[in-house]
mmCIF file of C-alpha atoms in Angstrom:
data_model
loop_
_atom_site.group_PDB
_atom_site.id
_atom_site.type_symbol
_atom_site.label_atom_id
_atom_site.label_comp_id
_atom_site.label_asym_id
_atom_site.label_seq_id
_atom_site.Cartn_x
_atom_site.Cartn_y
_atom_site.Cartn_z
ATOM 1 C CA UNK C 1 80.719 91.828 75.853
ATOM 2 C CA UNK C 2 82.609 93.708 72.650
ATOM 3 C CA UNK C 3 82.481 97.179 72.764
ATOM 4 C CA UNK C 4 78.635 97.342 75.062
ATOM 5 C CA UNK C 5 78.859 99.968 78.210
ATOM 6 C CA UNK C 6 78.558 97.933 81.320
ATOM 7 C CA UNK C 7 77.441 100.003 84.448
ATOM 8 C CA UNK C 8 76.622 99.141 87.779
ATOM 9 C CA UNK C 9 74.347 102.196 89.679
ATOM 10 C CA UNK C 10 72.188 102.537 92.511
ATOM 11 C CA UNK C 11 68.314 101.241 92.063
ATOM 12 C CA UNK C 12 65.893 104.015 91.987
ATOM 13 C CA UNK C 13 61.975 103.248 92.319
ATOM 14 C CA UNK C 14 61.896 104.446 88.389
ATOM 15 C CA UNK C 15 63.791 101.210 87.969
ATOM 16 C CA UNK C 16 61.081 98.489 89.749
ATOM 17 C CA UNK C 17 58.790 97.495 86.548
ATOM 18 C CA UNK C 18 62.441 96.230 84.504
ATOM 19 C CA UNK C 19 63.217 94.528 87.876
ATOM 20 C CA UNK C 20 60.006 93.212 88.137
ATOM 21 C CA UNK C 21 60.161 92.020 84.349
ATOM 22 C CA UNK C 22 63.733 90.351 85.347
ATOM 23 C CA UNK C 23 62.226 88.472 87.764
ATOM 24 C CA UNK C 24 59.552 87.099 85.331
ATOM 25 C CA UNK C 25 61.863 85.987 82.902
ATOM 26 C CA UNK C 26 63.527 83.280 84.904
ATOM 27 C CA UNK C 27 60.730 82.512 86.210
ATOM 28 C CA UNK C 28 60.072 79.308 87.133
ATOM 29 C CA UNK C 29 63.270 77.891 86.231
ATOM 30 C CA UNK C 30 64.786 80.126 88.672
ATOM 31 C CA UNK C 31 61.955 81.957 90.667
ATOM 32 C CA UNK C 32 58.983 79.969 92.086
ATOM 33 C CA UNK C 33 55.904 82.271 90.994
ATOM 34 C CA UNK C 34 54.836 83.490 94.336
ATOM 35 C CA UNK C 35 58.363 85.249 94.676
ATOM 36 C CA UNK C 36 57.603 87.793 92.175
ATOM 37 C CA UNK C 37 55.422 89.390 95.370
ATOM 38 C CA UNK C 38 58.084 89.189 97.516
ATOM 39 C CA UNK C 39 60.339 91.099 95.314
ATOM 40 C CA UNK C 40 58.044 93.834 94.857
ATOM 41 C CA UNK C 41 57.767 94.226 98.592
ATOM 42 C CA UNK C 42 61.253 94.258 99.394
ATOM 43 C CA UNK C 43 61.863 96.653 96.283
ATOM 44 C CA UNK C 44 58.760 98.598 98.060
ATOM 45 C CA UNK C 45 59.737 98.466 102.105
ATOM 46 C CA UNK C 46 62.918 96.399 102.497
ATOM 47 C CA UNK C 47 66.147 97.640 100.139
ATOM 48 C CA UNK C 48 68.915 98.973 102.411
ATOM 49 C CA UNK C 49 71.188 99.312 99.506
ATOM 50 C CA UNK C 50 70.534 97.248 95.756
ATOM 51 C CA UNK C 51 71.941 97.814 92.680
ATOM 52 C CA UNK C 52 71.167 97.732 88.927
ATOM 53 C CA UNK C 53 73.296 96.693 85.910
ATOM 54 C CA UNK C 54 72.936 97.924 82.781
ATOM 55 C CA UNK C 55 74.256 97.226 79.109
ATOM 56 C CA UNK C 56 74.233 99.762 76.758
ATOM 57 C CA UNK C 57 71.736 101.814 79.514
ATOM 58 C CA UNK C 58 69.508 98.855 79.671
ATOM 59 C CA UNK C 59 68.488 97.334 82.723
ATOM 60 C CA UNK C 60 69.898 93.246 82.562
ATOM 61 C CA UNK C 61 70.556 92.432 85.919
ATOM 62 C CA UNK C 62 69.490 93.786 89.566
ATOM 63 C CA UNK C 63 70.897 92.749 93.219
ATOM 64 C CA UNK C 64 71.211 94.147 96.623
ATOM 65 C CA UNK C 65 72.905 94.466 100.109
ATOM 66 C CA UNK C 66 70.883 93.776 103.558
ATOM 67 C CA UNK C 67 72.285 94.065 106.773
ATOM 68 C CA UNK C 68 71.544 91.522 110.133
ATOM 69 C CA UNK C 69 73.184 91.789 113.541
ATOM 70 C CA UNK C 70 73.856 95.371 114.207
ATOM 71 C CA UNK C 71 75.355 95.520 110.548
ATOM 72 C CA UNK C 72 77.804 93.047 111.060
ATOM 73 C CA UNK C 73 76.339 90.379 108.783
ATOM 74 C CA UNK C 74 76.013 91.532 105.083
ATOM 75 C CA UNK C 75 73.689 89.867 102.769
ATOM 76 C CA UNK C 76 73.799 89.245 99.369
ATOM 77 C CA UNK C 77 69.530 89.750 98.404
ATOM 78 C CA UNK C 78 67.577 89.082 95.209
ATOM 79 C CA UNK C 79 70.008 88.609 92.216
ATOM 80 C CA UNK C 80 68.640 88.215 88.756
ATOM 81 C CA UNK C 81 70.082 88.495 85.546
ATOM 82 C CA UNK C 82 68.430 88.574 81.889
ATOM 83 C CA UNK C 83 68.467 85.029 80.411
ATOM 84 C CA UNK C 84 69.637 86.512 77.589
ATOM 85 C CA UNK C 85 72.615 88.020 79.290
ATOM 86 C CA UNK C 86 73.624 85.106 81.530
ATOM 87 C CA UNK C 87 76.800 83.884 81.259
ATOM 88 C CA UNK C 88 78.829 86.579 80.290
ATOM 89 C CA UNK C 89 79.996 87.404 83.915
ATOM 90 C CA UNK C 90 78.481 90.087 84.233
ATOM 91 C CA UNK C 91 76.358 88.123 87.152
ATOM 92 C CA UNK C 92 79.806 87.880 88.641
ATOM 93 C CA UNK C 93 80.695 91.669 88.306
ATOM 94 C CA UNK C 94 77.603 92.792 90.157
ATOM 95 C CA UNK C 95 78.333 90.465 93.324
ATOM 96 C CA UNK C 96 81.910 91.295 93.428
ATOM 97 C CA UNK C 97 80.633 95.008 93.096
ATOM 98 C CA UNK C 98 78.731 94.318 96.411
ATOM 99 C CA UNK C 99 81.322 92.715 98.227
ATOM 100 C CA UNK C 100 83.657 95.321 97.706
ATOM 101 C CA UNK C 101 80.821 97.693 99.187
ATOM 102 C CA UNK C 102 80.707 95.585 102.117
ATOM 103 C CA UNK C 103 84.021 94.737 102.759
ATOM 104 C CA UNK C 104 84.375 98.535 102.347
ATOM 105 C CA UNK C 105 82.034 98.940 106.058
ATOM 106 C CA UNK C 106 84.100 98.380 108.923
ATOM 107 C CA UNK C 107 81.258 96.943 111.152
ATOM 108 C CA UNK C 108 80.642 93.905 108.483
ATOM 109 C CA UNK C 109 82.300 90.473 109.804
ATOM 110 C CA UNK C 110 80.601 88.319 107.773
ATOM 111 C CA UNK C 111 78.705 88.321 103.926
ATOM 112 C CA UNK C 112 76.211 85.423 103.350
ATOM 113 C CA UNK C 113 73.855 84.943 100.942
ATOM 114 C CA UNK C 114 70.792 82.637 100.831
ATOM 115 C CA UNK C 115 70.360 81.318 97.527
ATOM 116 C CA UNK C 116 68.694 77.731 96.006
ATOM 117 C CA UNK C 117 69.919 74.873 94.532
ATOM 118 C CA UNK C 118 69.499 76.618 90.579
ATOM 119 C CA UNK C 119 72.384 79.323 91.777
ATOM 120 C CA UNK C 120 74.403 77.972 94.547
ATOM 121 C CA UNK C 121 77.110 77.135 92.219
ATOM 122 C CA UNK C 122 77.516 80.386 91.104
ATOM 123 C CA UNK C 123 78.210 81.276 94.220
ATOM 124 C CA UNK C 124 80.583 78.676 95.202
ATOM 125 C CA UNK C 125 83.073 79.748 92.529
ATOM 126 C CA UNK C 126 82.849 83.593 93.495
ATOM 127 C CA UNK C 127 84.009 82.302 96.984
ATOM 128 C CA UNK C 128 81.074 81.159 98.987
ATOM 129 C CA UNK C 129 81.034 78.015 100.739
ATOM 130 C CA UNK C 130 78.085 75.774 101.755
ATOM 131 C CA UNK C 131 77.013 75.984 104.990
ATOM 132 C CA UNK C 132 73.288 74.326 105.298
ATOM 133 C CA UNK C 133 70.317 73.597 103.302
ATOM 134 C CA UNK C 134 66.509 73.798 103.954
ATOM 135 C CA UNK C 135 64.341 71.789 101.375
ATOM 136 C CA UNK C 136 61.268 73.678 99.642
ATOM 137 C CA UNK C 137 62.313 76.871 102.144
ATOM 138 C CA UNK C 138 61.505 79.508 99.127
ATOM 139 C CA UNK C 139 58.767 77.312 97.489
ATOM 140 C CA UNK C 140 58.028 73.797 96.566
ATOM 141 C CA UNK C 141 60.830 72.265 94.544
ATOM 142 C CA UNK C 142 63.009 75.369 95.793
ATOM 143 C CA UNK C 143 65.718 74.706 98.516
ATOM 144 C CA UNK C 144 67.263 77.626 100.521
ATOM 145 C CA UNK C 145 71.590 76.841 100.595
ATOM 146 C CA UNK C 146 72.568 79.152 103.448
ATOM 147 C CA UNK C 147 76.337 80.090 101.981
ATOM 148 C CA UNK C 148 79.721 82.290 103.599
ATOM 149 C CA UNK C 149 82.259 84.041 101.551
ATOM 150 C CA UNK C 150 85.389 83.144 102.038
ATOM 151 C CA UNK C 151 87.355 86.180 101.004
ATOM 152 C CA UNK C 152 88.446 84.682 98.215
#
C-alpha cells in the first residue's frame, strides 16, 4: 500500500450503500445471497459500534463490535473487504483496530467471532482459535466456526 491514506473511522448511515456494495462483491464466494438482508438490518437496527476503512477516502472494507453477556463478551460482526483490496492486510488492521477497542473496555473478558469456513483462517493467524463448528449455520454450503482470541 505505497504512498495510499489508510483510515479506519466510525460507520455513519451515509456509509450503508458502499457497505452494501462490499457485501455484493464477495458474494457468493464469501456471502451466501440471502446475507446481503441481514447486513442491511443489522447496519439498520443492530450496530453497537462498526467501523469503516478507507483508502485514499474510499470505502474498501467495513466491520464491527457487538456486545453479549452484560458486555463481557465482545464480538467481532460482519467483516468484508474489497476483492480488489484483499490481501494487503489491511483486513488485518481493521480487526486488530477492534480488538484494541475492546480490550480497551474493562467489562470485556472474552472477544469471539463467528465466522465460516472461507475466513476462519484469517482469523486463526490474528490469534483466534477454533472452538466449534455448525454445518450450513449461515446458509447452505456455509458453516458457522465459533472462534476465541487468544491475546496473541
Amino acid at each position: 500500500m505505497e504512498q495510499k491514506s489508510v483510515t479506519i473511522r466510525e460507520y455513519s448511515p451515509a456509509d450503508k450503500v458502499s457497505v452494501m456494495n462490499l457485501i455484493k462483491l464477495n458474494t457468493p464466494h464469501a456471502f451466501a445471497e440471502e446475507e446481503a438482508e441481514d447486513l442491511s438490518k443489522y447496519l439498520n437496527e443492530e450496530t453497537e459500534l462498526y467501523y469503516v476503512l478507507l483508502v485514499d477516502n474510499e470505502i474498501v472494507g467495513c466491520g464491527g463490535i457487538n456486545f453479549a453477556e452484560n458486555k463481557t463478551i465482545g464480538k467481532i460482526s460482519w467483516d468484508i473487504i474489497h476483492p480488489d483490496f484483499q490481501g494487503l492486510h489491511l483486513g488485518a488492521r481493521l480487526l486488530k483496530h477492534r480488538v484494541k477497542v475492546l480490550q480497551s473496555i474493562d467489562s470485556v473478558q472474552k472477544i469471539i467471532v463467528r465466522t465460516s469456513q472461507i475466513a476462519y483462517k484469517f482469523y486463526a493467524k490474528q490469534g483466534f482459535t477454533l472452538k466449534y463448528t455448525a454445518k450450513d449455520y449461515w446458509a447452505k454450503g456455509f458453516d458457522m466456526y465459533y472462534m476465541e482470541y487468544n491475546g496473541v
